[in-house]
Structures are given as structure tokens and as C-alpha cells.
Amino acid sequence: MEDNIINDKSLFNIELIQGVSVRGFKESDFSSIQNLYKEEGWMTFINRDKDSLESWKNSSIAIVAVEEEQIVGLVRGFTDGNITTFIAEIIVHRDYRGKGIGKALLDICHQLYPKTRIELLADEEVYEFYTRNKFRKIMGFRKSYEV
């Protein structure tokens, strides 16, 4: 979805740290995205790289934070545009955490789809980040199917 609305910079009213910009995903970003997945230990995305690339290309939200052509953050998700926006993945590179990039990525998702609530699954280690950003904890489930 390289020509999606995310590439319309007029939609973004978010301040990021010096030198970091936000834009829509391009297929040429994929190897850098895979590196972030690997650093986080998210091996499903590494082991199923073709499926992972297709998921990025078919997502309604596919945004990267970039510094000097290096991907330092990402968010990917889906929305019905009216009620729910679901964040499938959000990652900020370890060296860039605590600088507002994750919050900015979530704020952009909300700006793009302001009528929707944002839902996501997260590990307990990031609980404080989400509560600080006015998310509330709800119970969730996941089931994976063998491919």
C-alpha cells in the first residue's frame, strides 16, 4: 500500500525527536523491519518472511519512523475506519525508546482514524507505557494455527 493515505504528510501533526521522520511503509523497508523483528525475538515474522511482507503490503496502517534511512520504529495495523483500529505490531528500536517515538506512532494512528478506539495486545513489560498513554488493560487471547 505504498500509495496509501499515510504518505500524506498533511495528516501528521506529531513532533518527533530531531532527525527522526515518519512516513508510510515502502517495500524497500522490509529488510530493516525484519531486523527489528529479529532484535525483539519475533521469529514468526522471520520464519514466514514472505507472509510477513504480504501482511505489510495489505495493512491499512503501515508506518515507519526513520532516521537517516534507518528504520527506528514501526507500527502496523488494521481498521474498519469506524469503531476499531487494531495494532498488530509496534516496535521502537531499543536505542530510541523513551524519546516519544512509540507515542507518536500511536497518535498518528489515532489521527488517521479518529472515530475508532485503538486495541492491541502487549507484554507486561510495556504495561506502564500504555497506561501512561491512557490505554486501559483488558483481557485478550491469541491462538496460532500451524501452517
N, C-alpha and C. Protein backbone atom coordinates (compact mmCIF):
# COMPACT_ATOMS: atom_id res chain seq x y z
N MET A 1 0.82 -1.19 0.00
CA MET A 1 0.00 0.00 0.00
C MET A 1 0.86 1.25 0.00
N GLU A 2 1.81 1.32 -0.90
CA GLU A 2 2.72 2.45 -0.91
C GLU A 2 2.02 3.77 -1.19
N ASP A 3 0.88 3.75 -1.86
CA ASP A 3 0.18 4.98 -2.17
C ASP A 3 -0.97 5.23 -1.20
N ASN A 4 -0.86 4.73 0.02
CA ASN A 4 -1.95 4.89 0.98
C ASN A 4 -1.95 6.29 1.59
N ILE A 5 -2.98 6.58 2.36
CA ILE A 5 -3.12 7.92 2.93
C ILE A 5 -2.02 8.26 3.92
N ILE A 6 -1.28 7.27 4.37
CA ILE A 6 -0.23 7.51 5.35
C ILE A 6 0.89 8.35 4.75
N ASN A 7 1.07 8.31 3.44
CA ASN A 7 2.11 9.12 2.82
C ASN A 7 1.72 10.58 2.67
N ASP A 8 0.50 10.95 3.04
CA ASP A 8 0.05 12.33 3.02
C ASP A 8 0.50 13.00 4.32
N LYS A 9 1.64 13.71 4.26
CA LYS A 9 2.23 14.30 5.46
C LYS A 9 1.32 15.33 6.12
N SER A 10 0.36 15.86 5.39
CA SER A 10 -0.54 16.85 6.00
C SER A 10 -1.38 16.23 7.11
N LEU A 11 -1.49 14.91 7.12
CA LEU A 11 -2.24 14.25 8.18
C LEU A 11 -1.46 14.20 9.49
N PHE A 12 -0.15 14.37 9.43
CA PHE A 12 0.68 14.21 10.62
C PHE A 12 0.89 15.56 11.28
N ASN A 13 0.56 15.62 12.56
CA ASN A 13 0.78 16.82 13.35
C ASN A 13 1.53 16.40 14.61
N ILE A 14 2.57 15.61 14.42
CA ILE A 14 3.28 14.98 15.53
C ILE A 14 4.73 15.45 15.51
N GLU A 15 5.22 15.88 16.66
CA GLU A 15 6.63 16.25 16.77
C GLU A 15 7.43 15.04 17.20
N LEU A 16 8.48 14.74 16.45
CA LEU A 16 9.40 13.66 16.82
C LEU A 16 10.73 14.26 17.21
N ILE A 17 11.62 13.42 17.70
CA ILE A 17 12.94 13.91 18.08
C ILE A 17 13.69 14.36 16.83
N GLN A 18 14.66 15.20 17.03
CA GLN A 18 15.47 15.75 15.94
C GLN A 18 15.99 14.64 15.03
N GLY A 19 15.74 14.78 13.74
CA GLY A 19 16.28 13.85 12.76
C GLY A 19 15.43 12.62 12.48
N VAL A 20 14.36 12.42 13.24
CA VAL A 20 13.50 11.25 13.02
C VAL A 20 12.21 11.71 12.35
N SER A 21 11.91 11.09 11.21
CA SER A 21 10.68 11.42 10.49
C SER A 21 9.80 10.18 10.39
N VAL A 22 8.55 10.40 10.03
CA VAL A 22 7.58 9.31 9.93
C VAL A 22 7.02 9.32 8.52
N ARG A 23 6.85 8.12 7.97
CA ARG A 23 6.28 8.00 6.63
C ARG A 23 5.62 6.64 6.48
N GLY A 24 4.91 6.48 5.38
CA GLY A 24 4.31 5.20 5.07
C GLY A 24 5.36 4.18 4.66
N PHE A 25 5.06 2.92 4.90
CA PHE A 25 5.91 1.79 4.55
C PHE A 25 6.15 1.72 3.04
N LYS A 26 7.40 1.38 2.68
CA LYS A 26 7.76 1.04 1.30
C LYS A 26 8.34 -0.36 1.32
N GLU A 27 8.16 -1.09 0.26
CA GLU A 27 8.66 -2.46 0.21
C GLU A 27 10.17 -2.52 0.47
N SER A 28 10.89 -1.49 0.07
CA SER A 28 12.34 -1.45 0.29
C SER A 28 12.70 -1.35 1.78
N ASP A 29 11.73 -1.07 2.65
CA ASP A 29 11.95 -1.01 4.10
C ASP A 29 11.99 -2.39 4.74
N PHE A 30 11.55 -3.40 4.02
CA PHE A 30 11.24 -4.68 4.65
C PHE A 30 12.44 -5.33 5.33
N SER A 31 13.64 -5.27 4.76
CA SER A 31 14.79 -5.91 5.42
C SER A 31 15.10 -5.23 6.75
N SER A 32 14.95 -3.92 6.83
CA SER A 32 15.16 -3.21 8.10
C SER A 32 14.08 -3.57 9.12
N ILE A 33 12.86 -3.75 8.64
CA ILE A 33 11.77 -4.17 9.51
C ILE A 33 12.06 -5.56 10.06
N GLN A 34 12.55 -6.45 9.19
CA GLN A 34 12.90 -7.81 9.63
C GLN A 34 13.99 -7.76 10.72
N ASN A 35 14.93 -6.83 10.59
CA ASN A 35 15.97 -6.69 11.61
C ASN A 35 15.37 -6.31 12.96
N LEU A 36 14.38 -5.41 12.97
CA LEU A 36 13.73 -5.06 14.23
C LEU A 36 12.99 -6.26 14.81
N TYR A 37 12.30 -7.02 13.97
CA TYR A 37 11.63 -8.23 14.45
C TYR A 37 12.64 -9.18 15.08
N LYS A 38 13.76 -9.35 14.42
CA LYS A 38 14.79 -10.28 14.92
C LYS A 38 15.33 -9.81 16.27
N GLU A 39 15.61 -8.51 16.40
CA GLU A 39 16.10 -7.96 17.66
C GLU A 39 15.11 -8.19 18.80
N GLU A 40 13.82 -8.19 18.50
CA GLU A 40 12.79 -8.40 19.51
C GLU A 40 12.50 -9.88 19.75
N GLY A 41 13.06 -10.75 18.92
CA GLY A 41 12.82 -12.19 19.05
C GLY A 41 11.48 -12.62 18.50
N TRP A 42 10.91 -11.84 17.62
CA TRP A 42 9.62 -12.16 17.00
C TRP A 42 9.87 -13.02 15.77
N MET A 43 10.17 -14.29 16.00
CA MET A 43 10.66 -15.16 14.94
C MET A 43 9.60 -15.59 13.93
N THR A 44 8.34 -15.52 14.26
CA THR A 44 7.30 -15.86 13.28
C THR A 44 7.46 -14.99 12.04
N PHE A 45 7.78 -13.73 12.23
CA PHE A 45 7.93 -12.80 11.11
C PHE A 45 9.19 -13.09 10.31
N ILE A 46 10.20 -13.63 10.97
CA ILE A 46 11.44 -14.00 10.28
C ILE A 46 11.24 -15.31 9.54
N ASN A 47 10.67 -16.30 10.22
CA ASN A 47 10.49 -17.62 9.62
C ASN A 47 9.47 -17.62 8.49
N ARG A 48 8.53 -16.70 8.53
CA ARG A 48 7.50 -16.61 7.49
C ARG A 48 7.64 -15.26 6.77
N ASP A 49 8.83 -15.03 6.24
CA ASP A 49 9.15 -13.72 5.67
C ASP A 49 8.25 -13.32 4.50
N LYS A 50 7.89 -14.24 3.63
CA LYS A 50 7.01 -13.89 2.51
C LYS A 50 5.62 -13.49 3.02
N ASP A 51 5.10 -14.25 3.98
CA ASP A 51 3.81 -13.89 4.59
C ASP A 51 3.90 -12.56 5.32
N SER A 52 5.02 -12.34 5.98
CA SER A 52 5.21 -11.09 6.72
C SER A 52 5.21 -9.89 5.77
N LEU A 53 5.92 -10.01 4.65
CA LEU A 53 5.93 -8.93 3.67
C LEU A 53 4.52 -8.67 3.14
N GLU A 54 3.80 -9.72 2.82
CA GLU A 54 2.43 -9.55 2.32
C GLU A 54 1.54 -8.88 3.37
N SER A 55 1.77 -9.21 4.64
CA SER A 55 0.96 -8.58 5.69
C SER A 55 1.21 -7.08 5.73
N TRP A 56 2.45 -6.65 5.52
CA TRP A 56 2.76 -5.22 5.47
C TRP A 56 2.10 -4.56 4.27
N LYS A 57 2.16 -5.23 3.14
CA LYS A 57 1.60 -4.66 1.92
C LYS A 57 0.08 -4.55 1.98
N ASN A 58 -0.56 -5.39 2.77
CA ASN A 58 -2.02 -5.43 2.84
C ASN A 58 -2.62 -4.77 4.08
N SER A 59 -1.81 -4.10 4.86
CA SER A 59 -2.30 -3.47 6.10
C SER A 59 -2.83 -2.07 5.83
N SER A 60 -3.87 -1.70 6.56
CA SER A 60 -4.40 -0.34 6.43
C SER A 60 -3.51 0.67 7.15
N ILE A 61 -2.76 0.21 8.13
CA ILE A 61 -1.77 1.04 8.82
C ILE A 61 -0.42 0.37 8.64
N ALA A 62 0.51 1.07 8.03
CA ALA A 62 1.86 0.56 7.80
C ALA A 62 2.79 1.77 7.80
N ILE A 63 3.30 2.10 8.97
CA ILE A 63 4.05 3.34 9.18
C ILE A 63 5.41 3.02 9.77
N VAL A 64 6.43 3.75 9.31
CA VAL A 64 7.77 3.59 9.87
C VAL A 64 8.30 4.94 10.33
N ALA A 65 9.11 4.90 11.39
CA ALA A 65 9.86 6.06 11.86
C ALA A 65 11.29 5.85 11.38
N VAL A 66 11.87 6.88 10.77
CA VAL A 66 13.14 6.73 10.07
C VAL A 66 14.12 7.81 10.52
N GLU A 67 15.36 7.40 10.72
CA GLU A 67 16.45 8.35 10.92
C GLU A 67 17.55 7.98 9.93
N GLU A 68 17.88 8.91 9.04
CA GLU A 68 18.91 8.68 8.03
C GLU A 68 18.73 7.33 7.33
N GLU A 69 17.53 7.07 6.84
CA GLU A 69 17.18 5.85 6.11
C GLU A 69 17.20 4.58 6.94
N GLN A 70 17.45 4.69 8.25
CA GLN A 70 17.38 3.52 9.13
C GLN A 70 16.02 3.52 9.82
N ILE A 71 15.33 2.37 9.78
CA ILE A 71 14.04 2.24 10.46
C ILE A 71 14.31 2.13 11.96
N VAL A 72 13.77 3.08 12.74
CA VAL A 72 13.96 3.07 14.19
C VAL A 72 12.66 2.78 14.93
N GLY A 73 11.56 2.70 14.20
CA GLY A 73 10.28 2.38 14.80
C GLY A 73 9.29 1.99 13.73
N LEU A 74 8.24 1.26 14.13
CA LEU A 74 7.23 0.84 13.17
C LEU A 74 5.91 0.60 13.87
N VAL A 75 4.85 0.72 13.11
CA VAL A 75 3.53 0.31 13.57
C VAL A 75 2.77 -0.23 12.37
N ARG A 76 2.10 -1.35 12.59
CA ARG A 76 1.29 -1.98 11.54
C ARG A 76 -0.04 -2.36 12.14
N GLY A 77 -1.12 -2.12 11.41
CA GLY A 77 -2.43 -2.46 11.95
C GLY A 77 -3.52 -2.46 10.91
N PHE A 78 -4.74 -2.63 11.40
CA PHE A 78 -5.93 -2.75 10.57
C PHE A 78 -7.05 -1.93 11.19
N THR A 79 -7.97 -1.48 10.37
CA THR A 79 -9.10 -0.74 10.90
C THR A 79 -10.34 -0.95 10.05
N ASP A 80 -11.49 -0.79 10.69
CA ASP A 80 -12.74 -0.74 9.93
C ASP A 80 -13.10 0.72 9.64
N GLY A 81 -12.31 1.64 10.19
CA GLY A 81 -12.50 3.06 9.94
C GLY A 81 -13.59 3.72 10.76
N ASN A 82 -14.36 2.93 11.48
CA ASN A 82 -15.49 3.49 12.22
C ASN A 82 -15.47 3.21 13.71
N ILE A 83 -15.14 1.98 14.09
CA ILE A 83 -15.21 1.61 15.50
C ILE A 83 -13.84 1.19 16.04
N THR A 84 -13.15 0.30 15.33
CA THR A 84 -11.95 -0.31 15.88
C THR A 84 -10.74 -0.17 14.96
N THR A 85 -9.63 0.19 15.57
CA THR A 85 -8.32 0.09 14.93
C THR A 85 -7.53 -0.88 15.78
N PHE A 86 -7.00 -1.93 15.16
CA PHE A 86 -6.22 -2.93 15.87
C PHE A 86 -4.76 -2.80 15.47
N ILE A 87 -3.90 -2.60 16.46
CA ILE A 87 -2.46 -2.51 16.21
C ILE A 87 -1.89 -3.93 16.29
N ALA A 88 -1.40 -4.41 15.17
CA ALA A 88 -0.83 -5.76 15.12
C ALA A 88 0.59 -5.78 15.69
N GLU A 89 1.39 -4.79 15.33
CA GLU A 89 2.75 -4.68 15.85
C GLU A 89 3.12 -3.22 16.02
N ILE A 90 3.86 -2.95 17.07
CA ILE A 90 4.51 -1.66 17.25
C ILE A 90 5.85 -1.95 17.91
N ILE A 91 6.90 -1.43 17.32
CA ILE A 91 8.26 -1.63 17.85
C ILE A 91 9.01 -0.31 17.73
N VAL A 92 9.76 0.02 18.75
CA VAL A 92 10.74 1.10 18.68
C VAL A 92 12.09 0.47 19.02
N HIS A 93 13.08 0.74 18.19
CA HIS A 93 14.43 0.22 18.41
C HIS A 93 14.88 0.57 19.83
N ARG A 94 15.55 -0.35 20.47
CA ARG A 94 15.97 -0.18 21.88
C ARG A 94 16.70 1.14 22.13
N ASP A 95 17.54 1.56 21.20
CA ASP A 95 18.31 2.80 21.38
C ASP A 95 17.45 4.06 21.29
N TYR A 96 16.21 3.92 20.83
CA TYR A 96 15.35 5.08 20.63
C TYR A 96 14.15 5.10 21.58
N ARG A 97 14.08 4.16 22.47
CA ARG A 97 12.95 4.09 23.40
C ARG A 97 13.03 5.23 24.42
N GLY A 98 11.86 5.66 24.88
CA GLY A 98 11.80 6.73 25.86
C GLY A 98 11.94 8.11 25.26
N LYS A 99 11.88 8.22 23.93
CA LYS A 99 12.05 9.51 23.26
C LYS A 99 10.77 9.99 22.59
N GLY A 100 9.66 9.29 22.81
CA GLY A 100 8.39 9.73 22.27
C GLY A 100 7.99 9.14 20.93
N ILE A 101 8.81 8.25 20.38
CA ILE A 101 8.50 7.69 19.06
C ILE A 101 7.30 6.76 19.12
N GLY A 102 7.24 5.88 20.10
CA GLY A 102 6.10 4.98 20.22
C GLY A 102 4.80 5.73 20.41
N LYS A 103 4.82 6.74 21.27
CA LYS A 103 3.63 7.57 21.49
C LYS A 103 3.23 8.26 20.19
N ALA A 104 4.21 8.79 19.47
CA ALA A 104 3.91 9.47 18.21
C ALA A 104 3.29 8.52 17.19
N LEU A 105 3.79 7.30 17.11
CA LEU A 105 3.22 6.33 16.18
C LEU A 105 1.76 6.03 16.52
N LEU A 106 1.47 5.87 17.81
CA LEU A 106 0.09 5.63 18.23
C LEU A 106 -0.79 6.86 17.98
N ASP A 107 -0.25 8.05 18.23
CA ASP A 107 -1.00 9.28 17.98
C ASP A 107 -1.34 9.42 16.50
N ILE A 108 -0.42 9.05 15.63
CA ILE A 108 -0.68 9.11 14.19
C ILE A 108 -1.82 8.16 13.82
N CYS A 109 -1.80 6.96 14.38
CA CYS A 109 -2.89 6.01 14.12
C CYS A 109 -4.23 6.63 14.51
N HIS A 110 -4.24 7.31 15.64
CA HIS A 110 -5.49 7.95 16.09
C HIS A 110 -5.87 9.11 15.18
N GLN A 111 -4.89 9.88 14.72
CA GLN A 111 -5.18 10.98 13.79
C GLN A 111 -5.76 10.45 12.48
N LEU A 112 -5.23 9.34 12.01
CA LEU A 112 -5.70 8.77 10.76
C LEU A 112 -7.14 8.27 10.87
N TYR A 113 -7.49 7.71 12.02
CA TYR A 113 -8.81 7.11 12.24
C TYR A 113 -9.39 7.61 13.57
N PRO A 114 -9.74 8.89 13.65
CA PRO A 114 -10.12 9.49 14.94
C PRO A 114 -11.41 8.96 15.54
N LYS A 115 -12.27 8.35 14.75
CA LYS A 115 -13.54 7.83 15.29
C LYS A 115 -13.37 6.47 15.95
N THR A 116 -12.20 5.86 15.79
CA THR A 116 -12.03 4.49 16.27
C THR A 116 -11.33 4.44 17.62
N ARG A 117 -11.57 3.33 18.32
CA ARG A 117 -10.78 3.02 19.52
C ARG A 117 -9.59 2.20 19.04
N ILE A 118 -8.48 2.30 19.74
CA ILE A 118 -7.29 1.53 19.40
C ILE A 118 -7.19 0.36 20.36
N GLU A 119 -7.02 -0.83 19.79
CA GLU A 119 -6.85 -2.04 20.58
C GLU A 119 -5.54 -2.70 20.17
N LEU A 120 -4.90 -3.37 21.13
CA LEU A 120 -3.66 -4.08 20.85
C LEU A 120 -3.39 -5.09 21.94
N LEU A 121 -2.50 -6.01 21.66
CA LEU A 121 -2.01 -6.96 22.66
C LEU A 121 -0.60 -6.53 23.02
N ALA A 122 -0.23 -6.66 24.29
CA ALA A 122 1.10 -6.24 24.72
C ALA A 122 1.59 -7.10 25.87
N ASP A 123 2.90 -7.21 25.98
CA ASP A 123 3.51 -7.90 27.11
C ASP A 123 3.46 -7.00 28.35
N GLU A 124 3.55 -7.63 29.52
CA GLU A 124 3.50 -6.86 30.76
C GLU A 124 4.66 -5.88 30.89
N GLU A 125 5.77 -6.15 30.24
CA GLU A 125 6.93 -5.26 30.37
C GLU A 125 6.66 -3.86 29.82
N VAL A 126 5.64 -3.70 28.97
CA VAL A 126 5.32 -2.38 28.43
C VAL A 126 4.01 -1.82 28.99
N TYR A 127 3.50 -2.44 30.03
CA TYR A 127 2.24 -2.02 30.66
C TYR A 127 2.29 -0.54 31.05
N GLU A 128 3.37 -0.11 31.67
CA GLU A 128 3.49 1.27 32.13
C GLU A 128 3.39 2.26 30.97
N PHE A 129 4.02 1.93 29.84
CA PHE A 129 3.96 2.79 28.66
C PHE A 129 2.51 3.02 28.23
N TYR A 130 1.75 1.94 28.14
CA TYR A 130 0.37 2.07 27.66
C TYR A 130 -0.54 2.76 28.68
N THR A 131 -0.39 2.47 29.95
CA THR A 131 -1.23 3.15 30.94
C THR A 131 -0.88 4.64 31.01
N ARG A 132 0.39 4.97 30.87
CA ARG A 132 0.81 6.37 30.84
C ARG A 132 0.18 7.11 29.65
N ASN A 133 -0.09 6.37 28.58
CA ASN A 133 -0.69 6.95 27.38
C ASN A 133 -2.20 6.73 27.30
N LYS A 134 -2.81 6.51 28.48
CA LYS A 134 -4.27 6.45 28.66
C LYS A 134 -4.93 5.22 28.03
N PHE A 135 -4.20 4.15 27.85
CA PHE A 135 -4.80 2.88 27.48
C PHE A 135 -5.23 2.20 28.77
N ARG A 136 -6.26 1.38 28.70
CA ARG A 136 -6.65 0.61 29.87
C ARG A 136 -6.45 -0.87 29.57
N LYS A 137 -6.12 -1.59 30.61
CA LYS A 137 -5.84 -3.01 30.47
C LYS A 137 -7.15 -3.78 30.33
N ILE A 138 -7.21 -4.63 29.32
CA ILE A 138 -8.32 -5.56 29.14
C ILE A 138 -7.72 -6.94 28.90
N MET A 139 -8.52 -7.94 29.01
CA MET A 139 -8.02 -9.30 28.81
C MET A 139 -8.07 -9.65 27.32
N GLY A 140 -7.08 -10.37 26.84
CA GLY A 140 -7.05 -10.78 25.45
C GLY A 140 -6.58 -12.22 25.31
N PHE A 141 -6.81 -12.77 24.16
CA PHE A 141 -6.41 -14.14 23.87
C PHE A 141 -5.77 -14.21 22.50
N ARG A 142 -4.97 -15.25 22.27
CA ARG A 142 -4.36 -15.49 20.97
C ARG A 142 -4.30 -16.99 20.74
N LYS A 143 -4.58 -17.41 19.54
CA LYS A 143 -4.41 -18.81 19.15
C LYS A 143 -3.74 -18.82 17.79
N SER A 144 -2.65 -19.55 17.68
CA SER A 144 -1.95 -19.69 16.41
C SER A 144 -2.28 -21.03 15.79
N TYR A 145 -2.39 -21.04 14.49
CA TYR A 145 -2.64 -22.27 13.75
C TYR A 145 -1.38 -22.64 12.99
N GLU A 146 -1.09 -23.92 12.94
CA GLU A 146 0.06 -24.40 12.19
C GLU A 146 -0.18 -24.19 10.70
N VAL A 147 0.83 -23.74 10.01
CA VAL A 147 0.72 -23.51 8.56
C VAL A 147 1.44 -24.61 7.82
